Coordinates of C-alpha atoms in Angstrom, one line a residue:
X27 CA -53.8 -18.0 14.3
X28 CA -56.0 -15.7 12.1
X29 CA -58.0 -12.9 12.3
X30 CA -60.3 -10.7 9.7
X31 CA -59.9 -7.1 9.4
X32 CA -60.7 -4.2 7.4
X33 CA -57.4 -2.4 5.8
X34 CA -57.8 1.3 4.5
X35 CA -55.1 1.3 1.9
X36 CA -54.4 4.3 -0.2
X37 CA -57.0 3.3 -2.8
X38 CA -59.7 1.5 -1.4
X39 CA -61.0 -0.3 1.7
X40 CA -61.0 -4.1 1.5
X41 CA -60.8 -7.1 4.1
X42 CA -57.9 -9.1 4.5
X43 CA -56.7 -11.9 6.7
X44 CA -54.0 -11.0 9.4
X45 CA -52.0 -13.6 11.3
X46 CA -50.2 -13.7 14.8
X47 CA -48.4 -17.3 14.5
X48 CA -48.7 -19.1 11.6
X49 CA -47.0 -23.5 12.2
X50 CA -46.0 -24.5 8.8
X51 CA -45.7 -27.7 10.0
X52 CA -49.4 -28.1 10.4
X53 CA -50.1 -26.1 7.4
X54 CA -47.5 -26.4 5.3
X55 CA -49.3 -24.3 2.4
X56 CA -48.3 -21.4 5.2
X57 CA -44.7 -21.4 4.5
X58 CA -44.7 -21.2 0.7
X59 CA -47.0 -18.1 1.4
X60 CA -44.5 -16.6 3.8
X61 CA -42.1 -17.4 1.3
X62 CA -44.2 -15.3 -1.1
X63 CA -44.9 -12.7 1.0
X64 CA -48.5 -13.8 1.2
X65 CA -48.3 -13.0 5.2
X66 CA -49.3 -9.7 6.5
X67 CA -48.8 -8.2 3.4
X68 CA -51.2 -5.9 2.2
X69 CA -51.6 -5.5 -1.7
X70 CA -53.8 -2.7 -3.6
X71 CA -55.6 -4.4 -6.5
X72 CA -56.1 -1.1 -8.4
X73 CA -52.6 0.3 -8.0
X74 CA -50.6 -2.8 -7.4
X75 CA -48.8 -1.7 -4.4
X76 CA -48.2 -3.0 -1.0
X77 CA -47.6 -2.9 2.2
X78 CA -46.3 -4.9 4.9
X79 CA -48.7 -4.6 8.7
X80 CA -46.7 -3.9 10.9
X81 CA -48.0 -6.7 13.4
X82 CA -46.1 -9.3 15.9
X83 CA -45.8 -12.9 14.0
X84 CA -45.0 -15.9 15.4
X85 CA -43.2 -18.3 13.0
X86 CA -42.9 -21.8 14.2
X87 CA -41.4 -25.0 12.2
X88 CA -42.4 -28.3 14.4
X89 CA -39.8 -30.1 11.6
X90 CA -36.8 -28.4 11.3
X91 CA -37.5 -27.1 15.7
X92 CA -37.4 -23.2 15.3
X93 CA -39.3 -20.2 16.4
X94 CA -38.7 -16.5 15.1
X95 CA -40.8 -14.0 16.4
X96 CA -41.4 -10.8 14.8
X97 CA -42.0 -7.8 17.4
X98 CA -43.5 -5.1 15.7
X99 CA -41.6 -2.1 18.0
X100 CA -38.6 -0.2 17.4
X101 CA -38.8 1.0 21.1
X102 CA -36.3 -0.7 23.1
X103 CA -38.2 -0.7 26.6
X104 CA -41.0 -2.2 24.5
X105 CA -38.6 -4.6 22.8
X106 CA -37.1 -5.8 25.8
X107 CA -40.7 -6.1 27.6
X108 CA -41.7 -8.1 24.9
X109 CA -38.2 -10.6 25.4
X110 CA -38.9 -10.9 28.9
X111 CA -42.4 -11.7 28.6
X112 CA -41.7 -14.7 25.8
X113 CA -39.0 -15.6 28.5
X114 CA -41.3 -15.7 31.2
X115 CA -43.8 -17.8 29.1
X116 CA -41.2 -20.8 29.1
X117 CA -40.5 -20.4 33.1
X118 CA -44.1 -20.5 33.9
X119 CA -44.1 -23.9 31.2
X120 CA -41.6 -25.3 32.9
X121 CA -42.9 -24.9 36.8
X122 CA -46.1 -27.0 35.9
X123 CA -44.6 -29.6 33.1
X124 CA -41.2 -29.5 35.1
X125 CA -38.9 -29.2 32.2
X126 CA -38.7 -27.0 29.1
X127 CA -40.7 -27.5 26.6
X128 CA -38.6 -25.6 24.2
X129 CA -35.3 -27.0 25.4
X130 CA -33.9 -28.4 21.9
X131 CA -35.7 -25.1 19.8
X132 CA -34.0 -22.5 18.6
X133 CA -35.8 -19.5 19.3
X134 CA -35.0 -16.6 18.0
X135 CA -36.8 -12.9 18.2
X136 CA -36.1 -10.1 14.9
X137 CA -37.8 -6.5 14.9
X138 CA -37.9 -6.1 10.7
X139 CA -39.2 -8.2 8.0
X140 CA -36.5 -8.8 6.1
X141 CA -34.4 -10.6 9.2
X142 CA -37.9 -12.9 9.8
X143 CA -37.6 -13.6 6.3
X144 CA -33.4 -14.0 6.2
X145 CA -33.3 -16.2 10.0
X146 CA -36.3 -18.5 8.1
X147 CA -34.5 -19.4 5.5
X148 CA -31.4 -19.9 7.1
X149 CA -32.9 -21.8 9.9
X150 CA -35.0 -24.2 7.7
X151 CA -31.8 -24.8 5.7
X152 CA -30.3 -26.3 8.9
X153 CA -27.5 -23.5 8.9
X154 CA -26.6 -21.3 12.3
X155 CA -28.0 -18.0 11.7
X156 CA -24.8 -16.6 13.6
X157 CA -22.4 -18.5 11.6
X158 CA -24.1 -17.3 8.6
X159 CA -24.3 -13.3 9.7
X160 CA -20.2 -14.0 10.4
X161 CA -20.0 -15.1 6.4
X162 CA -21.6 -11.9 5.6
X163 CA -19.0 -10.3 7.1
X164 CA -16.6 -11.6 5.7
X165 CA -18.1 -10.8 2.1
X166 CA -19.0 -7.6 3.3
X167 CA -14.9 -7.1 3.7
X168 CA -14.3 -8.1 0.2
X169 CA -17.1 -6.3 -1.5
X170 CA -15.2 -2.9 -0.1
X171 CA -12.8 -2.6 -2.6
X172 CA -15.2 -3.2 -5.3
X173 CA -17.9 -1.2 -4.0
X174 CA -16.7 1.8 -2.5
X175 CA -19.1 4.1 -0.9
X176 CA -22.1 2.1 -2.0
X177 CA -21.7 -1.1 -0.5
X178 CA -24.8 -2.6 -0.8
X179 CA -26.8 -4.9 1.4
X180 CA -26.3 -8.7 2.0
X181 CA -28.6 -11.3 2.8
X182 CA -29.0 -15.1 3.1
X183 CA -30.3 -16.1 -0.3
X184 CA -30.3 -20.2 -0.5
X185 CA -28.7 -23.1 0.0
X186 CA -27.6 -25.5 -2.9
X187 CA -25.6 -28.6 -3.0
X188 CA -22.2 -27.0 -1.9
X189 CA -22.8 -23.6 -2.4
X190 CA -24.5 -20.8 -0.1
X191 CA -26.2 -17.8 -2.5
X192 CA -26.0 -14.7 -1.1
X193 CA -28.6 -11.4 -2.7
X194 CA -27.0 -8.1 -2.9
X195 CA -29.3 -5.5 -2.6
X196 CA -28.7 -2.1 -3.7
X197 CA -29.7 0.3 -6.6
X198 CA -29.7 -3.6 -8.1
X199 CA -29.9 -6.9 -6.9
X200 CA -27.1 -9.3 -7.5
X201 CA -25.8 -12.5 -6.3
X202 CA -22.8 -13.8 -5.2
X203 CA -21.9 -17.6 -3.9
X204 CA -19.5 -19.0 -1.8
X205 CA -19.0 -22.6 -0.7
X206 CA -20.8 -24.7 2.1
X207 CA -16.8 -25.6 3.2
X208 CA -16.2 -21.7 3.5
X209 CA -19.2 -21.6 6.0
X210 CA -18.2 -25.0 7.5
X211 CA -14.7 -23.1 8.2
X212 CA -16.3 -20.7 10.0
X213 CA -18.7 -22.8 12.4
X214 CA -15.6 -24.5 13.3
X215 CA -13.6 -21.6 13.8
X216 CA -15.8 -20.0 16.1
X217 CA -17.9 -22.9 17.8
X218 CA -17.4 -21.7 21.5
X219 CA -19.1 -18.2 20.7
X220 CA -22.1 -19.6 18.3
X221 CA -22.8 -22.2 21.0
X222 CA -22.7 -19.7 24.2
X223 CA -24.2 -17.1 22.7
X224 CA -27.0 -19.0 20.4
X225 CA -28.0 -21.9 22.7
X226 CA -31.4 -23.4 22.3
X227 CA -34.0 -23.3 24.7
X228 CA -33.4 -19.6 24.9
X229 CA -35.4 -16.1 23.4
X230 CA -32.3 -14.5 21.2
X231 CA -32.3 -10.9 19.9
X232 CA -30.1 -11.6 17.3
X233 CA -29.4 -7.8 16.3
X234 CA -27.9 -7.7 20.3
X235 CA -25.7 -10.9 19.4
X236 CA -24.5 -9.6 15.8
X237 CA -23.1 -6.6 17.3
X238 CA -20.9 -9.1 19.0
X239 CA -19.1 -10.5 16.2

């Protein structure tokens, strides 16, 4: 879902397309754009900057049965009104179909851009995004000693074969891999807690549930 509006960038007024939900299973053409950050971003052609709208965004994938929603707030009574009304959507769903309609989808809700991007990727790679963010702690333990003071950030880069890319963002970007048995490890290791505190069918705030681990 679309809608036309006029953006007042720093150099000059033009119209651009902004979007509330966007189903890249209907439109696949969508996701490569998201992937490009063609999505809510807004780009100046006569300085070449850009900006990202700050603007809720649904992101739904029918094939791979996930939601992330983007709330644009940083306000935690407006956050958590937002959580309860997305929960309240699938109550009033289920009182006239009589089940949940979202029972098998993970549904998951992020506040910044990069963790849409991040859960996406990990999510449409068939990961857990909980089992994932528990890897990256477990890099971010090693990269200590190397780093120091300056340990840069990690996020979910790709998924290849057997390996699992991580970016390391800092003054640089870098990359580091480990393997898919390293992550397998993991989800085995700590199956009870991804399952109770993950399960489908349910809104997650997934910044709530990593301070958990």
């Amino acid at each position: 879902e679309s809608c036309s509006a006029q953006w007042r960038g720093q150099c000059f007024q033009e119209e651009m397309t902004l979007w509330s939900s966007i189903n890249v299973t209907l439109d696949p053409e969508l996701r490569e754009d998201f992937l490009k950050k063609k999505i809510n971003i807004y780009y100046c052609k006569k300085c070449s900057s850009s900006w990202e709208i700050y603007k809720d965004l649904l992101y739904h994938d029918m094939t791979n049965n996930f939601m992330v929603q983007f709330v644009a707030t940083k306000n935690p009574d407006e956050l958590l009104d937002k959580i309860v009304g997305l929960e309240n959507s699938i109550l009033d769903q289920k009182k006239v179909l009589g089940f949940n309609p979202r029972e098998k989808v993970k549904l998951r809700v992020v506040s910044n851009f990069k963790s849409l991007k991040e859960i996406v990727k990990i999510l449409q790679s068939n990961l857990s995004d909980l089992a994932i963010n528990m890897l990256k702690n477990a890099l971010k333990s090693q990269l200590k000693e190397t780093y120091e003071d300056k340990l840069p950030q990690v996020y979910f880069s790709d998924k290849k074969d057997d390996e699992i890319l991580f970016a390391l963002v800092g003054d640089t970007t870098e990359y580091m891999q480990t393997t898919h048995d390293y992550y397998l490890e993991i989800l085995e290791e700590h199956k009870e807690t991804i399952r109770n505190s993950t399960p489908d069918g349910k809104w997650i705030y997934m910044e709530t549930v990593d301070r958990l681990i």
